[in-house]
């Protein structure tokens, strides 16, 4: 067996220890004589796992009991519809603020427009559908009539990230944290709701974690299809229907791994060191590697850069693969290279990668 250094943007790498535990428990989970995929979601074994997973999430995030952790399906993309459907409704008379900082915020805006009037406190889009920067607080033109303010903390495609929590001037703050959740400490008390598809930093695809404060949830519409209602998810502990049990199980193991390794504070230190080293390799390459995002907006999670030509980008991708460093190709609209260095990528992996980058440059300059 040979494990590679995996920079997949999502579904992303999962810590080896988590995979090993899942392997060891595959045939007989928790002395049930079954895998976790083969037991009733109404049974006591699964129920304990399910509830423990919610508690683990709150514990790692430092969230109190006024936060509800929901396990939804349909990916973060389904939240693009569920959020406005719950808080704006069908009438299109309600308003919400959405900050446009990248491809995923645009996708959220497109869906939200079906449910209300959407205003943009800032639109960072440049010619050619490019985004390279995060707005400053002073650039945000907030709508006083907005029901909530939505933003995307990390722009997975463009390699930009908010390094502060915007002040929403008393409006409920909602954040798509799909690609940087639990990568460093965050003051979650500033938010009313956050959500994240698990497949970047939390585990496998199939489950989307939504955390929502009681106070905000109380304002949600009641007249919704059952599976679209946050209130139903809360009241039924995300078990109105069959939850994605296996994904929740891996989420549980991944959060235990995170906790064992020092939680968000320790992870933040490692991720800070990883991105510093990677950007130093880009910036120290005498112009051979060029970062794609503005320096003050650079993401710790998705490190985007390009080589002097598209041919060299392709050669880099090919040679990296031969060296056991995979899934480094940039998003199709961006070109170049994207290294998605989520939690499961270690500092040692990053050091090996930098060695490869330096060698590649001296051979191909
Ligand atoms: C990946 C991603 C999404 C889409 O997630 P799905 O689970 O595939 O729907 C949304 N937002 C951000 C920031 C992402 O990185």
Short mmCIF file of C-alpha atoms in Angstrom, two decimals, residues 29-351:
data_model
loop_
_atom_site.label_atom_id
_atom_site.label_comp_id
_atom_site.label_asym_id
_atom_site.label_seq_id
_atom_site.Cartn_x
_atom_site.Cartn_y
_atom_site.Cartn_z
CA UNK A 29 -18.92 -2.00 14.93
CA UNK A 30 -19.40 -1.47 18.66
CA UNK A 31 -19.96 -5.19 19.29
CA UNK A 32 -23.07 -5.23 17.14
CA UNK A 33 -21.73 -7.87 14.77
CA UNK A 34 -22.63 -5.46 11.96
CA UNK A 35 -21.01 -2.50 10.31
CA UNK A 36 -22.32 0.92 11.27
CA UNK A 37 -23.99 0.94 7.84
CA UNK A 38 -26.12 -2.07 8.73
CA UNK A 39 -27.81 -1.05 11.97
CA UNK A 40 -31.09 0.77 12.48
CA UNK A 41 -30.83 4.50 12.87
CA UNK A 42 -33.51 4.11 15.56
CA UNK A 43 -31.39 1.68 17.60
CA UNK A 44 -29.58 2.68 20.78
CA UNK A 45 -26.06 2.14 19.38
CA UNK A 46 -26.55 4.46 16.46
CA UNK A 47 -28.50 6.95 18.54
CA UNK A 48 -25.60 7.30 20.98
CA UNK A 49 -23.16 7.92 18.13
CA UNK A 50 -25.49 10.47 16.53
CA UNK A 51 -26.01 12.50 19.69
CA UNK A 52 -22.33 12.27 20.65
CA UNK A 53 -21.40 13.66 17.22
CA UNK A 54 -23.61 16.71 17.78
CA UNK A 55 -22.03 17.25 21.21
CA UNK A 56 -18.53 16.88 19.81
CA UNK A 57 -19.24 19.53 17.23
CA UNK A 58 -20.53 21.97 19.85
CA UNK A 59 -17.60 21.18 22.12
CA UNK A 60 -14.93 21.79 19.47
CA UNK A 61 -16.67 24.99 18.34
CA UNK A 62 -17.16 26.22 21.90
CA UNK A 63 -20.91 26.49 21.25
CA UNK A 64 -23.38 26.47 24.13
CA UNK A 65 -26.69 24.64 24.39
CA UNK A 66 -28.45 27.47 22.57
CA UNK A 67 -26.85 26.13 19.39
CA UNK A 68 -28.56 23.33 17.46
CA UNK A 69 -26.37 21.06 15.39
CA UNK A 70 -28.25 19.65 12.39
CA UNK A 71 -27.13 16.94 9.97
CA UNK A 72 -28.53 17.75 6.56
CA UNK A 73 -28.00 16.13 3.18
CA UNK A 74 -27.66 17.45 -0.37
CA UNK A 75 -24.36 19.18 0.32
CA UNK A 76 -23.67 22.81 1.08
CA UNK A 77 -25.46 23.52 -2.22
CA UNK A 78 -28.78 22.51 -0.64
CA UNK A 79 -28.17 25.10 2.09
CA UNK A 80 -28.07 27.71 -0.68
CA UNK A 81 -31.82 27.04 -1.04
CA UNK A 82 -32.78 25.93 2.48
CA UNK A 83 -31.47 29.07 4.18
CA UNK A 84 -33.44 31.60 2.12
CA UNK A 85 -36.50 29.35 1.99
CA UNK A 86 -36.55 29.24 5.80
CA UNK A 87 -35.84 32.92 6.39
CA UNK A 88 -37.11 34.77 3.32
CA UNK A 89 -39.87 32.58 1.95
CA UNK A 90 -41.72 32.49 -1.33
CA UNK A 91 -43.14 35.99 -1.32
CA UNK A 92 -39.97 37.67 -2.57
CA UNK A 93 -40.77 40.66 -0.35
CA UNK A 94 -38.06 39.92 2.20
CA UNK A 95 -34.42 40.91 1.73
CA UNK A 96 -31.02 39.51 2.57
CA UNK A 97 -27.43 40.64 2.16
CA UNK A 98 -24.95 38.35 0.40
CA UNK A 99 -21.29 39.31 0.04
CA UNK A 100 -19.97 38.15 -3.34
CA UNK A 101 -16.39 36.92 -3.00
CA UNK A 102 -16.21 33.93 -5.31
CA UNK A 103 -17.77 31.13 -7.29
CA UNK A 104 -19.53 29.59 -4.27
CA UNK A 105 -20.95 32.88 -3.00
CA UNK A 106 -22.31 33.48 -6.49
CA UNK A 107 -23.98 30.07 -6.42
CA UNK A 108 -25.56 30.94 -3.06
CA UNK A 109 -26.80 34.27 -4.43
CA UNK A 110 -28.31 32.64 -7.51
CA UNK A 111 -30.45 30.33 -5.35
CA UNK A 112 -31.36 32.98 -2.75
CA UNK A 113 -32.77 35.20 -5.50
CA UNK A 114 -35.57 32.67 -5.94
CA UNK A 115 -36.81 33.52 -2.43
CA UNK A 116 -36.29 37.21 -1.90
CA UNK A 117 -34.59 40.44 -2.83
CA UNK A 118 -30.87 39.93 -2.54
CA UNK A 119 -28.56 42.86 -2.00
CA UNK A 120 -24.77 42.73 -2.23
CA UNK A 121 -22.87 44.66 0.47
CA UNK A 122 -19.81 44.15 -1.73
CA UNK A 123 -19.27 42.45 -5.05
CA UNK A 124 -15.61 41.57 -5.55
CA UNK A 125 -16.02 40.11 -9.04
CA UNK A 126 -13.53 41.35 -11.64
CA UNK A 127 -13.64 41.03 -15.41
CA UNK A 128 -13.60 37.43 -16.60
CA UNK A 129 -15.45 36.10 -13.54
CA UNK A 130 -12.34 36.47 -11.43
CA UNK A 131 -12.14 37.15 -7.70
CA UNK A 132 -8.82 37.90 -6.00
CA UNK A 133 -9.69 39.80 -2.83
CA UNK A 134 -11.83 39.97 0.30
CA UNK A 135 -13.52 43.30 1.04
CA UNK A 136 -12.58 45.36 4.08
CA UNK A 137 -15.24 46.11 6.69
CA UNK A 138 -15.34 49.71 5.42
CA UNK A 139 -16.18 48.42 1.92
CA UNK A 140 -19.36 46.69 3.12
CA UNK A 141 -22.51 48.57 2.26
CA UNK A 142 -25.06 46.79 4.43
CA UNK A 143 -28.80 46.83 3.74
CA UNK A 144 -30.72 47.91 6.86
CA UNK A 145 -33.75 45.90 5.65
CA UNK A 146 -31.84 42.60 5.37
CA UNK A 147 -33.09 39.61 7.36
CA UNK A 148 -29.54 38.28 7.57
CA UNK A 149 -26.04 38.77 6.16
CA UNK A 150 -24.42 35.83 4.36
CA UNK A 151 -20.79 35.37 3.39
CA UNK A 152 -18.34 32.62 2.43
CA UNK A 153 -15.41 32.46 4.84
CA UNK A 154 -13.06 30.68 2.44
CA UNK A 155 -13.28 30.81 -1.33
CA UNK A 156 -12.25 27.32 -2.29
CA UNK A 157 -11.83 28.04 -5.99
CA UNK A 158 -10.12 31.41 -5.87
CA UNK A 159 -7.88 30.76 -2.87
CA UNK A 160 -9.04 33.74 -0.83
CA UNK A 161 -10.20 33.82 2.79
CA UNK A 162 -11.68 36.28 5.25
CA UNK A 163 -9.19 36.92 8.04
CA UNK A 164 -11.74 38.78 10.14
CA UNK A 165 -15.40 38.27 11.00
CA UNK A 166 -17.45 41.02 9.39
CA UNK A 167 -19.59 43.22 11.62
CA UNK A 168 -23.17 42.72 10.37
CA UNK A 169 -24.44 45.68 12.43
CA UNK A 170 -26.83 43.65 14.53
CA UNK A 171 -28.22 41.51 11.68
CA UNK A 172 -27.96 37.72 12.00
CA UNK A 173 -24.66 36.64 10.47
CA UNK A 174 -24.68 33.44 8.40
CA UNK A 175 -21.58 31.84 6.96
CA UNK A 176 -20.76 29.10 4.48
CA UNK A 177 -17.70 27.61 6.18
CA UNK A 178 -17.47 24.54 3.96
CA UNK A 179 -13.80 24.85 3.17
CA UNK A 180 -12.27 26.23 6.35
CA UNK A 181 -14.42 24.95 9.18
CA UNK A 182 -12.39 23.80 12.20
CA UNK A 183 -9.12 24.79 10.52
CA UNK A 184 -8.40 27.37 13.23
CA UNK A 185 -10.17 28.94 16.23
CA UNK A 186 -13.19 31.08 15.36
CA UNK A 187 -15.44 33.10 17.65
CA UNK A 188 -18.67 31.32 16.77
CA UNK A 189 -20.64 33.56 19.13
CA UNK A 190 -20.58 36.22 16.39
CA UNK A 191 -22.75 34.04 14.13
CA UNK A 192 -26.42 33.05 14.05
CA UNK A 193 -25.89 30.15 11.68
CA UNK A 194 -23.00 28.44 9.98
CA UNK A 195 -22.93 25.47 7.62
CA UNK A 196 -20.37 23.26 5.97
CA UNK A 197 -20.36 20.28 3.67
CA UNK A 198 -18.23 17.76 5.57
CA UNK A 199 -16.05 16.67 2.67
CA UNK A 200 -13.31 19.29 2.99
CA UNK A 201 -12.28 19.55 6.61
CA UNK A 202 -14.66 17.34 8.56
CA UNK A 203 -14.90 13.96 6.86
CA UNK A 204 -16.63 12.48 3.84
CA UNK A 205 -19.35 13.83 1.57
CA UNK A 206 -22.96 12.97 2.34
CA UNK A 207 -23.51 15.07 5.44
CA UNK A 208 -23.68 18.84 5.77
CA UNK A 209 -23.34 20.23 9.27
CA UNK A 210 -25.61 23.17 10.01
CA UNK A 211 -25.29 24.91 13.35
CA UNK A 212 -28.02 27.38 14.18
CA UNK A 213 -28.81 29.42 17.26
CA UNK A 214 -32.24 29.06 18.91
CA UNK A 215 -32.85 32.78 18.63
CA UNK A 216 -32.44 32.75 14.84
CA UNK A 217 -34.24 29.45 14.33
CA UNK A 218 -37.30 30.90 16.08
CA UNK A 219 -37.73 33.23 13.08
CA UNK A 220 -37.81 30.45 10.48
CA UNK A 221 -40.89 29.85 8.33
CA UNK A 222 -43.10 26.96 9.40
CA UNK A 223 -44.87 26.42 6.10
CA UNK A 224 -42.20 24.45 4.32
CA UNK A 225 -41.79 20.99 2.83
CA UNK A 226 -40.84 18.77 5.77
CA UNK A 227 -37.30 18.07 4.61
CA UNK A 228 -36.62 21.76 3.99
CA UNK A 229 -37.52 22.89 7.50
CA UNK A 230 -34.74 23.64 9.97
CA UNK A 231 -37.34 23.38 12.74
CA UNK A 232 -38.10 19.78 11.76
CA UNK A 233 -34.38 18.97 11.80
CA UNK A 234 -34.09 20.49 15.26
CA UNK A 235 -37.22 18.90 16.72
CA UNK A 236 -36.37 15.45 15.32
CA UNK A 237 -32.63 15.71 16.06
CA UNK A 238 -31.97 15.33 12.31
CA UNK A 239 -33.73 11.96 12.32
CA UNK A 240 -37.06 12.72 10.72
CA UNK A 241 -35.83 10.44 7.96
CA UNK A 242 -32.81 8.15 7.73
CA UNK A 243 -29.67 10.24 8.30
CA UNK A 244 -26.44 9.57 6.37
CA UNK A 245 -25.23 7.25 9.15
CA UNK A 246 -21.87 6.29 7.71
CA UNK A 247 -20.90 9.89 6.91
CA UNK A 248 -21.89 10.94 10.43
CA UNK A 249 -19.79 8.09 11.83
CA UNK A 250 -16.69 9.27 9.93
CA UNK A 251 -17.46 12.85 10.99
CA UNK A 252 -17.50 11.58 14.58
CA UNK A 253 -14.11 9.87 14.20
CA UNK A 254 -12.60 12.89 12.46
CA UNK A 255 -13.71 15.22 15.25
CA UNK A 256 -12.29 12.82 17.86
CA UNK A 257 -9.00 12.90 15.95
CA UNK A 258 -9.13 16.69 15.99
CA UNK A 259 -9.87 16.77 19.70
CA UNK A 260 -7.10 14.29 20.51
CA UNK A 261 -4.65 16.46 18.58
CA UNK A 262 -5.43 19.63 20.52
CA UNK A 263 -8.61 20.91 18.87
CA UNK A 264 -8.91 24.09 16.85
CA UNK A 265 -6.08 25.95 18.58
CA UNK A 266 -3.51 23.27 17.75
CA UNK A 267 -4.90 22.83 14.24
CA UNK A 268 -4.72 26.59 13.68
CA UNK A 269 -1.02 26.63 14.55
CA UNK A 270 -0.27 23.80 12.12
CA UNK A 271 -2.35 25.35 9.34
CA UNK A 272 -0.69 28.70 9.88
CA UNK A 273 2.75 27.12 9.53
CA UNK A 274 1.67 25.17 6.43
CA UNK A 275 0.39 28.19 4.53
CA UNK A 276 3.35 30.34 5.58
CA UNK A 277 5.78 27.75 4.20
CA UNK A 278 3.84 27.27 0.96
CA UNK A 279 3.45 30.97 0.20
CA UNK A 280 7.10 31.52 1.10
CA UNK A 281 7.99 28.92 -1.54
CA UNK A 282 5.81 30.74 -4.09
CA UNK A 283 7.07 34.23 -3.22
CA UNK A 284 10.68 33.11 -2.90
CA UNK A 285 10.76 31.60 -6.40
CA UNK A 286 12.00 34.77 -8.17
CA UNK A 287 8.74 34.98 -10.13
CA UNK A 288 8.70 31.34 -11.27
CA UNK A 289 5.57 30.65 -9.21
CA UNK A 290 2.98 33.45 -9.12
CA UNK A 291 0.23 33.52 -6.48
CA UNK A 292 -3.25 34.16 -7.92
CA UNK A 293 -4.91 35.93 -4.96
CA UNK A 294 -4.05 39.31 -3.49
CA UNK A 295 -1.56 38.80 -0.67
CA UNK A 296 -3.75 40.21 2.11
CA UNK A 297 -6.65 37.94 1.08
CA UNK A 298 -4.76 34.69 0.64
CA UNK A 299 -6.38 31.50 1.86
CA UNK A 300 -4.71 29.24 4.37
CA UNK A 301 -6.61 26.31 2.87
CA UNK A 302 -6.40 26.63 -0.92
CA UNK A 303 -3.02 27.84 -2.17
CA UNK A 304 -3.48 28.92 -5.81
CA UNK A 305 -0.54 29.77 -8.07
CA UNK A 306 0.65 29.39 -11.61
CA UNK A 307 3.87 28.67 -13.44
CA UNK A 308 5.32 30.71 -16.34
CA UNK A 309 3.20 28.84 -18.93
CA UNK A 310 0.21 26.51 -19.17
CA UNK A 311 2.60 23.84 -20.52
CA UNK A 312 4.68 24.09 -17.36
CA UNK A 313 1.51 23.92 -15.23
CA UNK A 314 0.70 20.62 -16.96
CA UNK A 315 4.22 19.29 -16.50
CA UNK A 316 4.12 20.27 -12.83
CA UNK A 317 0.87 18.33 -12.35
CA UNK A 318 2.33 15.28 -14.13
CA UNK A 319 5.68 15.32 -12.31
CA UNK A 320 4.00 15.93 -8.94
CA UNK A 321 1.85 12.86 -9.51
CA UNK A 322 4.92 10.79 -10.29
CA UNK A 323 6.39 12.05 -7.00
CA UNK A 324 3.27 10.95 -5.10
CA UNK A 325 1.73 14.43 -4.78
CA UNK A 326 -1.73 14.34 -6.33
CA UNK A 327 -4.84 16.39 -7.20
CA UNK A 328 -2.92 19.65 -7.54
CA UNK A 329 -4.64 20.93 -10.69
CA UNK A 330 -6.34 24.33 -10.35
CA UNK A 331 -10.09 24.73 -10.76
CA UNK A 332 -11.11 24.78 -14.42
CA UNK A 333 -11.92 28.51 -14.48
CA UNK A 334 -8.66 29.42 -12.74
CA UNK A 335 -6.03 27.24 -14.41
CA UNK A 336 -2.67 26.86 -12.70
CA UNK A 337 -2.15 24.89 -9.52
CA UNK A 338 -4.29 24.64 -6.40
CA UNK A 339 -2.94 22.98 -3.28
CA UNK A 340 -5.86 22.36 -0.93
CA UNK A 341 -4.04 21.94 2.36
CA UNK A 342 -6.92 21.03 4.65
CA UNK A 343 -6.51 19.56 8.14
CA UNK A 344 -5.56 16.06 6.95
CA UNK A 345 -2.50 17.43 5.07
CA UNK A 346 0.39 17.45 7.54
CA UNK A 347 3.24 19.93 7.88
CA UNK A 348 5.56 17.12 6.79
CA UNK A 349 3.50 16.65 3.60
CA UNK A 350 3.87 20.36 2.95
CA UNK A 351 7.65 20.22 3.49
#
